[in-house]
XYZ file of N, CA and C in Angstrom:
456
model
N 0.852 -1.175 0.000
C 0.000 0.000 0.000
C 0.896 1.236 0.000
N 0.745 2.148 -0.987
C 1.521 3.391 -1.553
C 0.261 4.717 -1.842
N 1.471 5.864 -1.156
C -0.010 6.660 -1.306
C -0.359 7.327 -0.072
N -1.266 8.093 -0.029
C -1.795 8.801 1.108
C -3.508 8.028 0.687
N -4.625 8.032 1.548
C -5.628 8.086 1.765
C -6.224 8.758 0.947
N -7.337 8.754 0.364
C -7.870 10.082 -0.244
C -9.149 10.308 0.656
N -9.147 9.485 1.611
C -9.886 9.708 2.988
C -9.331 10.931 3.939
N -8.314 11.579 3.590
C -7.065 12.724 4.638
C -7.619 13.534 3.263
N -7.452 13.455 1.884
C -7.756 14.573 1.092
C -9.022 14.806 1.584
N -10.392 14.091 1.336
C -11.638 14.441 1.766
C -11.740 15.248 3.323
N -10.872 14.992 3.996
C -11.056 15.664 5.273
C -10.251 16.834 4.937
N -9.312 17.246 4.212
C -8.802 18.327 3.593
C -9.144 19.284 3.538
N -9.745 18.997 2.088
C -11.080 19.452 1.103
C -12.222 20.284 2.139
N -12.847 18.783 2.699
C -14.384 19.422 3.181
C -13.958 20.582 4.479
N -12.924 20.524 5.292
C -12.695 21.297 6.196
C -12.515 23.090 5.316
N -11.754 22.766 4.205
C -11.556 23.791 3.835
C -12.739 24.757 3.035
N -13.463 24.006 2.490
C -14.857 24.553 2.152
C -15.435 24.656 3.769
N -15.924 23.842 4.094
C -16.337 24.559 6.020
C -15.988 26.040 5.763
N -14.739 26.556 5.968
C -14.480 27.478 6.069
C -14.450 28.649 5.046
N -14.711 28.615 4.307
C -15.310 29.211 2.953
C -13.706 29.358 1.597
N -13.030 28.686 2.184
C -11.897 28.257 1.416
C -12.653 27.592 -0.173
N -12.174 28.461 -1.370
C -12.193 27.604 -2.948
C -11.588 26.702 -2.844
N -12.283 25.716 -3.363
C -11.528 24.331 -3.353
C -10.830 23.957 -4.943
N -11.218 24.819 -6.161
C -10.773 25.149 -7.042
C -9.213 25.018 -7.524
N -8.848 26.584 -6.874
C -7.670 26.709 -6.889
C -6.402 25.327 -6.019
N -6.911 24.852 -5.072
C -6.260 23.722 -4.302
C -6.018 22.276 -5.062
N -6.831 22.198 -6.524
C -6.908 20.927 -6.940
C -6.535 21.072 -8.090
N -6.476 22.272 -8.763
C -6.638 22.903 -10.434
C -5.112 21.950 -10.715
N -5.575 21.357 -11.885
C -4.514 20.504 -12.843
C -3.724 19.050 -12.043
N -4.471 19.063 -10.811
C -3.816 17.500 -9.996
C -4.860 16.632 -10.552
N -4.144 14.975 -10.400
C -4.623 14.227 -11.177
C -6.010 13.656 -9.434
N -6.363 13.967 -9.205
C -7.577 13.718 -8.108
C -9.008 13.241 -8.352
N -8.557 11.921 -7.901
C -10.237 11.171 -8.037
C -11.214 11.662 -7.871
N -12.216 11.898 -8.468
C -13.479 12.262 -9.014
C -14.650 11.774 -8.391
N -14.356 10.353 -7.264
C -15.064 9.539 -6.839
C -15.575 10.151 -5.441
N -16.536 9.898 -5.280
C -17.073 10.632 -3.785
C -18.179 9.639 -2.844
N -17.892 9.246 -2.139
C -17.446 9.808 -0.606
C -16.112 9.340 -0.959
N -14.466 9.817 -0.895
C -13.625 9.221 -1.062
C -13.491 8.031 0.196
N -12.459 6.801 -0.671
C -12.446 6.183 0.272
C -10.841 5.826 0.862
N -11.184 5.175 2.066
C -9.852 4.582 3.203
C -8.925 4.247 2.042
N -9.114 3.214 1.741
C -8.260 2.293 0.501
C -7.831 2.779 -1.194
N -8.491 3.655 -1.000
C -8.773 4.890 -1.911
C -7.263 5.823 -2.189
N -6.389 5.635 -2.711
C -5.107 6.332 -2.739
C -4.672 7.592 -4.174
N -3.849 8.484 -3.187
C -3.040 9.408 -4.175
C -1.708 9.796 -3.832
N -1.033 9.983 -4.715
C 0.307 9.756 -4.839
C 0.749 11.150 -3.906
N 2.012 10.602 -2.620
C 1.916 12.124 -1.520
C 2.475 13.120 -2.575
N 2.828 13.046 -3.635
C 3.452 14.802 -4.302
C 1.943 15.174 -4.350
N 1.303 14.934 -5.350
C -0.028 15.421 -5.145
C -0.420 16.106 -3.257
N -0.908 15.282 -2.851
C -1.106 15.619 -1.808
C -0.682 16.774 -1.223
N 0.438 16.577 -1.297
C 1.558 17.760 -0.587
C 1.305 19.202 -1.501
N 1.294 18.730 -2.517
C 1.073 20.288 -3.699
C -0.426 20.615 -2.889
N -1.443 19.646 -2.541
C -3.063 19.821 -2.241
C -2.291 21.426 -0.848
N -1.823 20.243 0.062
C -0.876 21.420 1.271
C -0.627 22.437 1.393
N 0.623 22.750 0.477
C 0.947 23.750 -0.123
C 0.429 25.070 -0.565
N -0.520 24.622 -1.277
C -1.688 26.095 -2.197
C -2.314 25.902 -0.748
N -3.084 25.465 0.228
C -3.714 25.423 1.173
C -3.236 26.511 2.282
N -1.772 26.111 2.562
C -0.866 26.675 3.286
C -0.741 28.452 2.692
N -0.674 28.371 1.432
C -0.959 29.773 0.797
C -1.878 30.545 1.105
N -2.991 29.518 0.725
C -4.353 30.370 1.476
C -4.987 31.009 2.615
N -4.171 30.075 3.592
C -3.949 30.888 4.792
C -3.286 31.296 5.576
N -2.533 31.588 4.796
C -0.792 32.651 4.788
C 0.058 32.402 5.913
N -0.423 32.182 7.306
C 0.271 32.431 7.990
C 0.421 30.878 9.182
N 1.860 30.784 9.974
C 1.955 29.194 10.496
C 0.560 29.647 11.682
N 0.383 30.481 12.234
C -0.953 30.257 13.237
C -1.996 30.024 12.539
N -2.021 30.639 10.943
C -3.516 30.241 10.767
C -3.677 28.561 10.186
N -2.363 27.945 9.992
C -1.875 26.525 9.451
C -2.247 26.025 10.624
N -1.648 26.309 11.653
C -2.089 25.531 12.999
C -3.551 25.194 13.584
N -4.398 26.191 13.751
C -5.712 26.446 13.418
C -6.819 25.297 12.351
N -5.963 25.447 11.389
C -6.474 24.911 10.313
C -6.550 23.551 10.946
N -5.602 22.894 11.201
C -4.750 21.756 11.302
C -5.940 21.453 12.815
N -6.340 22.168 13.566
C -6.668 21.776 14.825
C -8.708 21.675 14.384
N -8.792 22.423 13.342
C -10.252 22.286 12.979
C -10.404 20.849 11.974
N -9.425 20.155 11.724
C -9.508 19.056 10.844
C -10.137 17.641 11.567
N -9.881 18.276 13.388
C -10.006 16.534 13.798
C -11.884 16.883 14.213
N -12.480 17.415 14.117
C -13.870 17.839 14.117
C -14.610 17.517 12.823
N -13.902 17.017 11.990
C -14.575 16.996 10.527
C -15.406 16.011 10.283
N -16.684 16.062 9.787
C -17.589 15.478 10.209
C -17.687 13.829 9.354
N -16.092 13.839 8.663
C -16.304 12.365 7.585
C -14.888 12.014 8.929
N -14.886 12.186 9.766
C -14.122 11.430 10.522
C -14.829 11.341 12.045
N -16.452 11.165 11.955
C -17.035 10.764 12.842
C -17.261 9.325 13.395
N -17.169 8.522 12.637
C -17.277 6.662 12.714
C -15.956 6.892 13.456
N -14.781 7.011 13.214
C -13.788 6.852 14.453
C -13.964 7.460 15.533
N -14.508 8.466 15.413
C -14.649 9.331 17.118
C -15.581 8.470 17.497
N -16.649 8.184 17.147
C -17.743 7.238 17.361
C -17.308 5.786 18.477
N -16.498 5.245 17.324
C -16.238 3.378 17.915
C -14.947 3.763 18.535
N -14.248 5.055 18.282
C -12.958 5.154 19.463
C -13.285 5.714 20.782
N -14.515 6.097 20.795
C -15.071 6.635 22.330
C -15.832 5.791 22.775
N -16.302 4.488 21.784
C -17.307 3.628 22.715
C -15.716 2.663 23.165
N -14.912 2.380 22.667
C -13.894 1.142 22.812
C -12.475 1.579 23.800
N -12.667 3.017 23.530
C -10.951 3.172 24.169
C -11.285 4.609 24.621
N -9.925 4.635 25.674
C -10.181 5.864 26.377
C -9.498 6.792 25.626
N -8.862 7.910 25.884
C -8.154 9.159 25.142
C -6.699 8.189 24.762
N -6.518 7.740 25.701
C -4.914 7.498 25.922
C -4.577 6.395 24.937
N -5.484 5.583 24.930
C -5.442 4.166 24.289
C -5.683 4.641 22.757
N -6.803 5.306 22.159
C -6.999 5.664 21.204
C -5.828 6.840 20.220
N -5.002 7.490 20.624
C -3.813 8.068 20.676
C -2.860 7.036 20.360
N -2.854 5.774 20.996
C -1.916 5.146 20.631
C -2.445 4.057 19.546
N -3.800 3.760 19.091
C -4.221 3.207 18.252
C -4.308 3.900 16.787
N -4.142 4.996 16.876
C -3.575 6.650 15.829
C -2.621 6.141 15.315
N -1.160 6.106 16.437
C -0.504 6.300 15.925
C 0.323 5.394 15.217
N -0.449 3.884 15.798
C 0.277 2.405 15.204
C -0.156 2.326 14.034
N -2.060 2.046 14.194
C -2.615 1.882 13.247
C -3.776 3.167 12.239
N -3.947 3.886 12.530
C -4.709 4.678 11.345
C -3.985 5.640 10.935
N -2.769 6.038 11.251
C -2.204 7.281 10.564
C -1.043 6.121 9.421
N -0.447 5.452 10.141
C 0.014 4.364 9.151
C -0.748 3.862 7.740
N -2.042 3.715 7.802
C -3.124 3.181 7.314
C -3.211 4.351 6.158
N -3.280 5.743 6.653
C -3.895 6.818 5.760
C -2.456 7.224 5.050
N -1.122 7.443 5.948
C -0.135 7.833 5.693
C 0.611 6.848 5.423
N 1.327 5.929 4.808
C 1.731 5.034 4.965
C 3.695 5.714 4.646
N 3.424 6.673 4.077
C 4.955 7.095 4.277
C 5.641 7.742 5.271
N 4.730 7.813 6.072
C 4.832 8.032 7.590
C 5.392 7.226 8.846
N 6.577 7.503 9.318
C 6.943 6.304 10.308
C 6.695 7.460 11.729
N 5.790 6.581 12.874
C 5.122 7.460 13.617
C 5.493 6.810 15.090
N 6.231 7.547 15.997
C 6.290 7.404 17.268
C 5.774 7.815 18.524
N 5.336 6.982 19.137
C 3.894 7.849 20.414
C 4.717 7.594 21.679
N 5.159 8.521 22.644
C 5.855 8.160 23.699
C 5.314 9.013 24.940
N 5.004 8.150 25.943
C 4.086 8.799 26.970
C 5.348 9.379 27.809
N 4.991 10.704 28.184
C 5.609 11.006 29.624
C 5.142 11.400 30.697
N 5.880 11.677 31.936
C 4.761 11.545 33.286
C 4.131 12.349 33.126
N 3.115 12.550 33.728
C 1.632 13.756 34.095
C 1.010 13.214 32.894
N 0.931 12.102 31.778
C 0.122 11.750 31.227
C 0.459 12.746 29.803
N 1.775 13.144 29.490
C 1.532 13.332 28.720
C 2.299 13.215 27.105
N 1.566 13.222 25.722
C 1.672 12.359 25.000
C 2.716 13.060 24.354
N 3.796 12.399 23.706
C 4.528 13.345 22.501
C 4.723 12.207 20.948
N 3.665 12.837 19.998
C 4.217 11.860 18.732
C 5.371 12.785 17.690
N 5.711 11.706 17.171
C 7.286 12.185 16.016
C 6.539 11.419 15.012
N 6.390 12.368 14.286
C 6.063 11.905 12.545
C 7.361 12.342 11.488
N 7.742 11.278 11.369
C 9.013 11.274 9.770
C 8.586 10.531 8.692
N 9.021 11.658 7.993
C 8.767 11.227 6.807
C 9.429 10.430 6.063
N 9.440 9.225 5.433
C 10.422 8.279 4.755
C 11.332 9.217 3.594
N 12.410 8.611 3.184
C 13.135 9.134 2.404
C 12.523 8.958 1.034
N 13.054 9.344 0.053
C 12.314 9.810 -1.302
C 10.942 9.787 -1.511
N 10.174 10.580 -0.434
C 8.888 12.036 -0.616
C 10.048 13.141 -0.271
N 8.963 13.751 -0.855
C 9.319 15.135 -1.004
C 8.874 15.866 0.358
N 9.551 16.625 0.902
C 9.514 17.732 2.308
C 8.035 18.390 1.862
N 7.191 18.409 2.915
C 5.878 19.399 2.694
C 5.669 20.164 4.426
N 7.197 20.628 5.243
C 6.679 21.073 5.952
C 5.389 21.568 6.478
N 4.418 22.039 5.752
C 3.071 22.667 6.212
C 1.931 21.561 6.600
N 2.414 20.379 6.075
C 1.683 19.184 6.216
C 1.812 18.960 7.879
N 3.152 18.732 8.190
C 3.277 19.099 9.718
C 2.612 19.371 10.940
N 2.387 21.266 9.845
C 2.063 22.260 11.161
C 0.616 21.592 10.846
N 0.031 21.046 10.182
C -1.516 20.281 9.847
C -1.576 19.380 10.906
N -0.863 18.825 10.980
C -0.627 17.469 12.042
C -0.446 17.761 13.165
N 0.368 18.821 13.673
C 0.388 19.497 14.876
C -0.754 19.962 15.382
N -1.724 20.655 15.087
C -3.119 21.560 15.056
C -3.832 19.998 14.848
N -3.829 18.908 14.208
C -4.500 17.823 14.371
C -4.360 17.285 15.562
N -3.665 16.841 15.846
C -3.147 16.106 17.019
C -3.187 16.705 18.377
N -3.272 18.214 18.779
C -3.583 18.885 19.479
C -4.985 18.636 19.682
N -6.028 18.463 19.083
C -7.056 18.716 19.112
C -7.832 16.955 19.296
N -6.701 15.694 19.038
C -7.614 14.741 18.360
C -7.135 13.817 19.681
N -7.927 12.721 19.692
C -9.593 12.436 19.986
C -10.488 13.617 20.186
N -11.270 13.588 19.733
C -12.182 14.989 20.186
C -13.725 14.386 20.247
């Protein structure tokens, strides 16, 4: 399995319309499935992706409003079935670490992801990126503002 999710684009996308963001300009000339509700298994190649980032990151110019962005993504309403069966099955702590083995692996797969608890309960993950993708810092500060915010 190669690829990002086009389940992370759809949560992208729809967050960014939420917010009255053109979704136009973010997709104009990428090769992006057409298919809707996108799905889990559903893949696009991370340059794409990262270019999706990028013009995104443009749009809202600045790393606080990236962060922001990034923290309104885990509220998105096509990532309710996990908040759903991760709040009936697991607590915050457990579900954090079920993130970071299995569904960010799953969506990200070029992602090698480390979850390490420290005392007072609290969590620190390291997301690296494998060698030959391409750097999309802003993807990051997305993940940062995600992860701040997620289980929610």
């Amino acid at each position: 399995m190669s690829g990002v999710s086009t389940r992370a684009l759809a949560v992208l996308l729809e967050t960014a319309s939420d917010r009255g963001i053109p979704l136009e300009p973010l997709t104009q000339g990428l090769p992006i499935p057409k298919s809707k509700p996108y799905r889990l298994f559903e893949r696009i190649d991370w340059d794409v992706f990262a270019t999706v980032c990028e013009r995104l990151s443009d749009q809202l110019g600045d790393r606080k409003a990236i962060l922001e962005f990034g923290e309104a993504l885990a509220p998105n309403k096509s990532l309710s079935i996990f908040r759903l069966v991760g709040s009936t099955f697991y607590d915050p702590r457990e579900l954090d670490m079920v993130g970071a083995k299995w569904l960010g692996p799953s969506v990200f797969p070029m992602l090698d992801a480390e979850l390490q608890e420290l005392p007072g309960g609290v969590f620190v993950q390291r997301l690296v990126l494998q060698d030959g993708h391409r750097d999309c810092p802003n993807f990051f500060l997305f993940m940062a503002g995600f992860l701040r915010t997620a289980p929610v």
